[in-house]
């Protein structure tokens, strides 16, 4: 019986020691678990802040693009207005020239002579260039 008592006392000490180690490990595990949760929570908060910052930056870039597009459109409309005005001025000048040429027949005849002279000069120039080219080819071969 003394053996059983000794065995029971030894088992009890081992059991108590194991329970003590278990409680130590359990406390350490809880501490690690809490640290991991806190780190995950901080990461989640920081991740949300980083994501929010990225979204704010993207919004700023989009707003800048809209501003640039608005400026380009304003310039395009301004150029369109100026071109329309110029077309009106040129159209008015053309109409005045047509009116003048109809009222004064000599001007129309003068313009016709100038056109025919230009055509004649172009033909003569083309004949001279082709003759020179032919002579050059004959000399070189």
Coordinates of C-alpha atoms in Angstrom, one line a residue:
X1 CA 0.0 0.0 0.0
X2 CA 2.8 2.4 0.6
X3 CA 3.8 1.9 -2.9
X4 CA 0.4 3.1 -4.1
X5 CA 0.5 6.0 -1.8
X6 CA 4.0 6.9 -3.2
X7 CA 2.7 6.4 -6.7
X8 CA -0.3 8.5 -6.0
X9 CA 1.8 11.2 -4.5
X10 CA 4.3 11.1 -7.4
X11 CA 1.4 11.0 -9.9
X12 CA -0.2 13.9 -8.1
X13 CA 3.0 16.0 -8.2
X14 CA 3.4 15.2 -11.9
X15 CA -0.3 16.0 -12.5
X16 CA 0.1 19.3 -10.5
X17 CA 3.3 20.2 -12.4
X18 CA 1.6 19.4 -15.8
X19 CA -1.4 21.4 -14.8
X20 CA 0.8 24.3 -13.8
X21 CA 2.7 24.1 -17.1
X22 CA -0.7 23.8 -18.9
X23 CA -1.9 27.0 -17.3
X24 CA 1.4 28.8 -18.1
X25 CA 1.1 27.7 -21.7
X26 CA -2.5 28.6 -21.8
X27 CA -1.7 32.2 -20.5
X28 CA 1.1 32.5 -23.0
X29 CA -1.2 31.3 -25.8
X30 CA -3.8 33.9 -24.8
X31 CA -1.2 36.6 -24.7
X32 CA 0.0 35.6 -28.2
X33 CA -3.6 35.4 -29.4
X34 CA -4.3 38.9 -28.1
X35 CA -1.2 40.2 -29.7
X36 CA -2.1 38.7 -33.1
X37 CA -5.7 40.1 -32.8
X38 CA -4.3 43.5 -32.0
X39 CA -1.9 43.4 -34.8
X40 CA -4.6 42.2 -37.2
X41 CA -6.9 45.0 -36.0
X42 CA -4.1 47.6 -36.5
X43 CA -3.4 46.2 -39.9
X44 CA -7.0 46.3 -40.8
X45 CA -7.3 49.9 -39.7
X46 CA -4.1 50.9 -41.4
X47 CA -5.2 49.1 -44.5
X48 CA -8.5 50.9 -44.5
X49 CA -6.7 54.2 -44.1
X50 CA -4.3 53.4 -46.9
X51 CA -7.2 52.4 -49.1
X52 CA -9.0 55.6 -48.2
X53 CA -5.9 57.6 -49.0
X54 CA -5.5 55.8 -52.4
X55 CA -9.2 56.6 -53.2
X56 CA -8.7 60.3 -52.2
X57 CA -5.6 60.5 -54.5
X58 CA -7.5 58.8 -57.3
X59 CA -10.4 61.2 -56.9
X60 CA -7.9 64.1 -57.1
X61 CA -6.5 62.7 -60.3
X62 CA -10.0 62.3 -61.8
X63 CA -10.9 65.9 -60.8
X64 CA -7.7 67.2 -62.4
X65 CA -8.5 65.2 -65.6
X66 CA -12.0 66.8 -65.6
X67 CA -10.5 70.2 -65.2
X68 CA -8.0 69.6 -68.1
X69 CA -10.9 68.3 -70.3
X70 CA -13.0 71.4 -69.5
X71 CA -10.1 73.6 -70.5
X72 CA -9.6 71.8 -73.8
X73 CA -13.3 72.0 -74.5
X74 CA -13.3 75.7 -73.8
X75 CA -10.4 76.2 -76.2
X76 CA -12.1 74.1 -78.8
X77 CA -15.3 76.2 -78.6
X78 CA -13.3 79.4 -78.7
X79 CA -11.5 78.3 -81.8
X80 CA -14.8 77.2 -83.4
X81 CA -16.2 80.6 -82.8
X82 CA -13.2 82.3 -84.3
X83 CA -13.3 80.1 -87.3
X84 CA -17.0 80.7 -87.8
X85 CA -16.3 84.5 -87.6
X86 CA -13.5 84.2 -90.1
X87 CA -15.6 82.2 -92.5
X88 CA -18.2 85.0 -92.4
X89 CA -15.6 87.6 -93.1
X90 CA -14.1 85.7 -96.0
X91 CA -17.5 84.9 -97.3
X92 CA -18.4 88.6 -97.2
X93 CA -15.2 89.5 -99.0
X94 CA -15.8 86.8 -101.7
X95 CA -19.4 88.1 -102.2
X96 CA -18.0 91.7 -102.6
X97 CA -15.5 90.5 -105.2
X98 CA -18.2 88.7 -107.1
X99 CA -20.3 91.8 -107.0
X100 CA -17.5 94.0 -108.2
X101 CA -16.6 91.6 -111.0
X102 CA -20.2 91.5 -112.2
X103 CA -20.5 95.3 -112.2
X104 CA -17.3 96.0 -113.9
X105 CA -16.9 93.6 -116.9
X106 CA -13.4 94.7 -117.6
X107 CA -12.1 93.2 -114.4
X108 CA -13.7 89.8 -115.3
X109 CA -12.0 89.9 -118.7
X110 CA -8.7 91.0 -117.1
X111 CA -8.9 88.0 -114.6
X112 CA -9.6 85.7 -117.6
X113 CA -6.5 86.9 -119.4
X114 CA -4.4 86.4 -116.3
X115 CA -5.6 82.9 -115.9
X116 CA -4.9 82.0 -119.6
X117 CA -1.4 83.5 -119.4
X118 CA -0.7 81.4 -116.3
X119 CA -1.9 78.3 -118.1
X120 CA 0.3 79.1 -121.1
X121 CA 3.3 79.7 -118.9
X122 CA 2.8 76.4 -117.2
X123 CA 2.6 74.6 -120.6
X124 CA 5.8 76.3 -121.8
X125 CA 7.6 75.5 -118.6
X126 CA 6.5 71.8 -118.8
X127 CA 7.7 71.6 -122.4
X128 CA 11.1 73.1 -121.5
X129 CA 11.6 70.8 -118.5
X130 CA 10.7 67.7 -120.6
X131 CA 13.0 68.8 -123.4
X132 CA 15.9 69.3 -121.0
X133 CA 15.2 65.9 -119.4
X134 CA 15.2 64.2 -122.8
X135 CA 18.5 65.9 -123.8
X136 CA 20.1 65.0 -120.5
X137 CA 19.1 61.4 -120.9
X138 CA 20.4 61.3 -124.5
X139 CA 23.7 62.8 -123.4
X140 CA 24.2 60.4 -120.4
X141 CA 23.4 57.2 -122.4

